[in-house]
Amino acid sequence: IIEKQVNKTIPNIRQRGNRYVLGFRNELLENIFKTKFYFKPGPKSNTLKIPKFYKNTDLEKYYWLGLMDGDGIIAQNSRKIALEMCNKQLVTDFQSFLKRNNIITKLKEIKPEDRKKGYYSKKSSFLIIIKSSFYDQYANLVGFSHPRKQAWLIKHLNNRNTYTKNNINIKPF
């Protein structure tokens, strides 16, 4: 898409560990990434934010769909749909979006010293968990387009226990 708009060939994207690197020397491309997508050179984890042209529009759900397809979590055998990132603002923006659409979530901070073994970071991360009783609303609003995540969401939606375990037994007066 970008190559067509700027009429330039873009070099290949290289993978380095768990990240991808796109390198180029083109002032027009640099300006597009900086002004339209708010990219800044260097580490991005705390600078990413939802672009203004998505926020509070009908397109916002597609931004979150892309983020959840890439960075979201859905557990295959337990009731968990979540997003964990070190960018607190992005996580709270997602929580606000879900709240505006009547989906209840839980937000918690995970400090570096509280992490499970095998995951190393010097920064805190922020975890938002979508309550299982709201999976159907989440599926209709955002869902997943990633095939594995989509299949697991459908599995949860078809499992009656996903909802019944959340019921509270209230006795009448």
mmCIF file of C-alpha atoms in Angstrom:
data_model
loop_
_atom_site.group_PDB
_atom_site.id
_atom_site.type_symbol
_atom_site.label_atom_id
_atom_site.label_comp_id
_atom_site.label_asym_id
_atom_site.label_seq_id
_atom_site.Cartn_x
_atom_site.Cartn_y
_atom_site.Cartn_z
ATOM 1 C CA ILE A 1 0.000 0.000 0.000
ATOM 2 C CA ILE A 2 2.753 2.418 1.001
ATOM 3 C CA GLU A 3 4.830 1.547 -2.081
ATOM 4 C CA LYS A 4 1.899 2.492 -4.315
ATOM 5 C CA GLN A 5 1.269 5.773 -2.503
ATOM 6 C CA VAL A 6 4.865 7.006 -2.595
ATOM 7 C CA ASN A 7 5.852 5.255 -5.825
ATOM 8 C CA LYS A 8 8.977 3.808 -4.164
ATOM 9 C CA THR A 9 10.144 0.278 -3.466
ATOM 10 C CA ILE A 10 10.451 -0.452 0.250
ATOM 11 C CA PRO A 11 13.247 -2.759 1.462
ATOM 12 C CA ASN A 12 12.349 -6.081 3.031
ATOM 13 C CA ILE A 13 11.271 -6.273 6.620
ATOM 14 C CA ARG A 14 13.847 -8.122 8.741
ATOM 15 C CA GLN A 15 13.091 -10.171 11.818
ATOM 16 C CA ARG A 16 15.314 -9.703 14.869
ATOM 17 C CA GLY A 17 14.288 -11.945 17.724
ATOM 18 C CA ASN A 18 10.637 -11.251 18.490
ATOM 19 C CA ARG A 19 10.484 -7.951 16.580
ATOM 20 C CA TYR A 20 10.507 -6.805 12.995
ATOM 21 C CA VAL A 21 12.634 -4.018 11.562
ATOM 22 C CA LEU A 22 11.829 -1.911 8.520
ATOM 23 C CA GLY A 23 14.744 0.256 7.435
ATOM 24 C CA PHE A 24 14.581 2.939 4.778
ATOM 25 C CA ARG A 25 16.134 6.257 3.807
ATOM 26 C CA ASN A 26 13.289 8.263 2.379
ATOM 27 C CA GLU A 27 12.114 11.582 3.772
ATOM 28 C CA LEU A 28 8.566 11.161 2.440
ATOM 29 C CA LEU A 29 8.201 7.761 4.125
ATOM 30 C CA GLU A 30 9.689 9.136 7.312
ATOM 31 C CA ASN A 31 7.137 11.965 7.349
ATOM 32 C CA ILE A 32 4.245 9.561 6.709
ATOM 33 C CA PHE A 33 5.294 7.325 9.606
ATOM 34 C CA LYS A 34 5.858 10.285 11.931
ATOM 35 C CA THR A 35 2.765 12.353 11.099
ATOM 36 C CA LYS A 36 0.109 9.818 10.122
ATOM 37 C CA PHE A 37 1.080 6.895 12.363
ATOM 38 C CA TYR A 38 2.883 8.858 15.150
ATOM 39 C CA PHE A 39 5.981 6.629 14.907
ATOM 40 C CA LYS A 40 9.168 7.893 16.454
ATOM 41 C CA PRO A 41 12.609 6.394 15.849
ATOM 42 C CA GLY A 42 13.810 4.051 18.601
ATOM 43 C CA PRO A 43 11.938 1.874 21.107
ATOM 44 C CA LYS A 44 8.168 2.147 20.719
ATOM 45 C CA SER A 45 6.619 0.316 23.643
ATOM 46 C CA ASN A 46 5.568 3.424 25.580
ATOM 47 C CA THR A 47 4.987 5.765 22.628
ATOM 48 C CA LEU A 48 2.390 3.804 20.656
ATOM 49 C CA LYS A 49 -1.146 5.133 20.809
ATOM 50 C CA ILE A 50 -4.326 4.754 18.870
ATOM 51 C CA PRO A 51 -4.235 7.107 15.846
ATOM 52 C CA LYS A 52 -6.647 10.045 16.090
ATOM 53 C CA PHE A 53 -8.443 9.073 12.905
ATOM 54 C CA TYR A 54 -9.518 5.768 14.551
ATOM 55 C CA LYS A 55 -10.374 6.967 18.044
ATOM 56 C CA ASN A 56 -14.098 7.294 18.794
ATOM 57 C CA THR A 57 -15.119 6.312 15.253
ATOM 58 C CA ASP A 58 -16.702 3.254 13.681
ATOM 59 C CA LEU A 59 -13.177 2.237 12.642
ATOM 60 C CA GLU A 60 -11.825 2.030 16.196
ATOM 61 C CA LYS A 61 -12.881 -1.596 16.603
ATOM 62 C CA TYR A 62 -10.653 -2.549 13.645
ATOM 63 C CA TYR A 63 -7.636 -1.017 15.352
ATOM 64 C CA TRP A 64 -8.329 -3.129 18.433
ATOM 65 C CA LEU A 65 -8.955 -6.199 16.270
ATOM 66 C CA GLY A 66 -5.470 -5.820 14.769
ATOM 67 C CA LEU A 67 -3.880 -5.263 18.159
ATOM 68 C CA MET A 68 -5.634 -8.272 19.702
ATOM 69 C CA ASP A 69 -4.775 -10.488 16.720
ATOM 70 C CA GLY A 70 -1.115 -9.649 17.201
ATOM 71 C CA ASP A 71 -0.684 -9.051 20.935
ATOM 72 C CA GLY A 72 -3.890 -10.325 22.508
ATOM 73 C CA ILE A 73 -4.236 -13.528 24.483
ATOM 74 C CA ILE A 74 -6.981 -16.133 24.373
ATOM 75 C CA ALA A 75 -6.481 -19.267 26.411
ATOM 76 C CA GLN A 76 -7.478 -22.517 24.745
ATOM 77 C CA ASN A 77 -8.457 -24.431 27.868
ATOM 78 C CA SER A 78 -9.351 -21.742 30.365
ATOM 79 C CA ARG A 79 -11.534 -18.674 30.424
ATOM 80 C CA LYS A 80 -9.143 -15.870 29.528
ATOM 81 C CA ILE A 81 -9.145 -13.171 26.872
ATOM 82 C CA ALA A 82 -6.580 -10.536 27.734
ATOM 83 C CA LEU A 83 -4.112 -7.935 26.555
ATOM 84 C CA GLU A 84 -0.807 -7.409 28.356
ATOM 85 C CA MET A 85 1.580 -4.607 27.418
ATOM 86 C CA CYS A 86 4.000 -2.250 29.117
ATOM 87 C CA ASN A 87 2.163 0.675 27.484
ATOM 88 C CA LYS A 88 -0.383 1.580 30.173
ATOM 89 C CA GLN A 89 -2.075 4.256 28.058
ATOM 90 C CA LEU A 90 -2.803 1.845 25.207
ATOM 91 C CA VAL A 91 -4.190 -0.760 27.609
ATOM 92 C CA THR A 92 -6.420 1.789 29.365
ATOM 93 C CA ASP A 93 -7.591 3.144 25.985
ATOM 94 C CA PHE A 94 -8.673 -0.411 25.103
ATOM 95 C CA GLN A 95 -10.405 -0.738 28.472
ATOM 96 C CA SER A 96 -12.245 2.568 27.857
ATOM 97 C CA PHE A 97 -13.335 1.387 24.412
ATOM 98 C CA LEU A 98 -14.707 -1.841 25.890
ATOM 99 C CA LYS A 99 -16.418 0.032 28.742
ATOM 100 C CA ARG A 100 -18.118 2.397 26.255
ATOM 101 C CA ASN A 101 -19.496 -0.755 24.664
ATOM 102 C CA ASN A 102 -20.670 -2.226 27.990
ATOM 103 C CA ILE A 103 -17.958 -4.870 28.284
ATOM 104 C CA ILE A 104 -16.605 -5.254 31.816
ATOM 105 C CA THR A 105 -12.876 -5.840 32.277
ATOM 106 C CA LYS A 106 -10.312 -6.091 35.025
ATOM 107 C CA LEU A 107 -7.042 -4.123 34.864
ATOM 108 C CA LYS A 108 -3.975 -4.949 36.903
ATOM 109 C CA GLU A 109 -0.330 -3.972 36.998
ATOM 110 C CA ILE A 110 2.281 -6.722 36.914
ATOM 111 C CA LYS A 111 5.541 -5.588 38.461
ATOM 112 C CA PRO A 112 8.843 -7.064 37.234
ATOM 113 C CA GLU A 113 9.455 -8.871 40.518
ATOM 114 C CA ASP A 114 6.009 -10.533 40.324
ATOM 115 C CA ARG A 115 6.546 -12.078 36.890
ATOM 116 C CA LYS A 116 6.612 -15.795 36.328
ATOM 117 C CA LYS A 117 9.940 -17.362 35.480
ATOM 118 C CA GLY A 118 10.938 -17.286 31.825
ATOM 119 C CA TYR A 119 9.667 -13.772 31.102
ATOM 120 C CA TYR A 120 12.151 -10.981 31.720
ATOM 121 C CA SER A 121 11.495 -7.268 31.663
ATOM 122 C CA LYS A 122 12.625 -4.398 33.842
ATOM 123 C CA LYS A 123 9.303 -2.592 33.277
ATOM 124 C CA SER A 124 5.881 -3.162 34.747
ATOM 125 C CA SER A 125 3.247 -4.407 32.370
ATOM 126 C CA PHE A 126 -0.491 -3.828 32.443
ATOM 127 C CA LEU A 127 -2.983 -6.621 31.973
ATOM 128 C CA ILE A 128 -6.605 -6.190 31.006
ATOM 129 C CA ILE A 129 -8.801 -9.269 31.296
ATOM 130 C CA ILE A 130 -12.208 -9.522 29.634
ATOM 131 C CA LYS A 131 -14.688 -11.287 31.888
ATOM 132 C CA SER A 132 -15.991 -14.516 30.337
ATOM 133 C CA SER A 133 -19.619 -13.470 30.728
ATOM 134 C CA PHE A 134 -18.860 -10.758 28.137
ATOM 135 C CA TYR A 135 -17.241 -13.029 25.514
ATOM 136 C CA ASP A 136 -20.303 -12.913 23.267
ATOM 137 C CA GLN A 137 -20.329 -9.102 23.301
ATOM 138 C CA TYR A 138 -16.572 -9.031 22.687
ATOM 139 C CA ALA A 139 -16.972 -11.465 19.773
ATOM 140 C CA ASN A 140 -19.645 -9.274 18.170
ATOM 141 C CA LEU A 141 -17.724 -6.050 18.736
ATOM 142 C CA VAL A 142 -14.057 -6.949 18.104
ATOM 143 C CA GLY A 143 -13.456 -10.689 17.997
ATOM 144 C CA PHE A 144 -10.402 -12.149 16.292
ATOM 145 C CA SER A 145 -9.462 -12.588 12.646
ATOM 146 C CA HIS A 146 -6.400 -14.714 13.525
ATOM 147 C CA PRO A 147 -7.556 -18.278 12.644
ATOM 148 C CA ARG A 148 -6.351 -19.997 15.845
ATOM 149 C CA LYS A 149 -7.637 -17.266 18.148
ATOM 150 C CA GLN A 150 -10.929 -17.134 16.265
ATOM 151 C CA ALA A 151 -11.381 -20.923 16.588
ATOM 152 C CA TRP A 152 -10.679 -20.812 20.327
ATOM 153 C CA LEU A 153 -13.143 -17.936 20.797
ATOM 154 C CA ILE A 154 -15.841 -19.921 18.975
ATOM 155 C CA LYS A 155 -15.013 -22.915 21.186
ATOM 156 C CA HIS A 156 -15.520 -20.758 24.299
ATOM 157 C CA LEU A 157 -18.768 -19.308 22.954
ATOM 158 C CA ASN A 158 -20.131 -22.807 22.317
ATOM 159 C CA ASN A 159 -19.121 -23.989 25.811
ATOM 160 C CA ARG A 160 -22.010 -23.450 28.229
ATOM 161 C CA ASN A 161 -19.608 -23.584 31.228
ATOM 162 C CA THR A 162 -17.999 -20.343 30.073
ATOM 163 C CA TYR A 163 -21.132 -18.517 31.203
ATOM 164 C CA THR A 164 -22.625 -20.717 33.923
ATOM 165 C CA LYS A 165 -19.539 -20.528 36.149
ATOM 166 C CA ASN A 166 -20.133 -16.783 36.466
ATOM 167 C CA ASN A 167 -23.692 -17.048 37.779
ATOM 168 C CA ILE A 168 -24.322 -15.993 41.352
ATOM 169 C CA ASN A 169 -26.943 -17.890 43.291
ATOM 170 C CA ILE A 170 -29.249 -15.189 44.659
ATOM 171 C CA LYS A 171 -32.116 -16.289 46.889
ATOM 172 C CA PRO A 172 -35.395 -14.343 46.736
ATOM 173 C CA PHE A 173 -36.659 -12.520 49.869
#
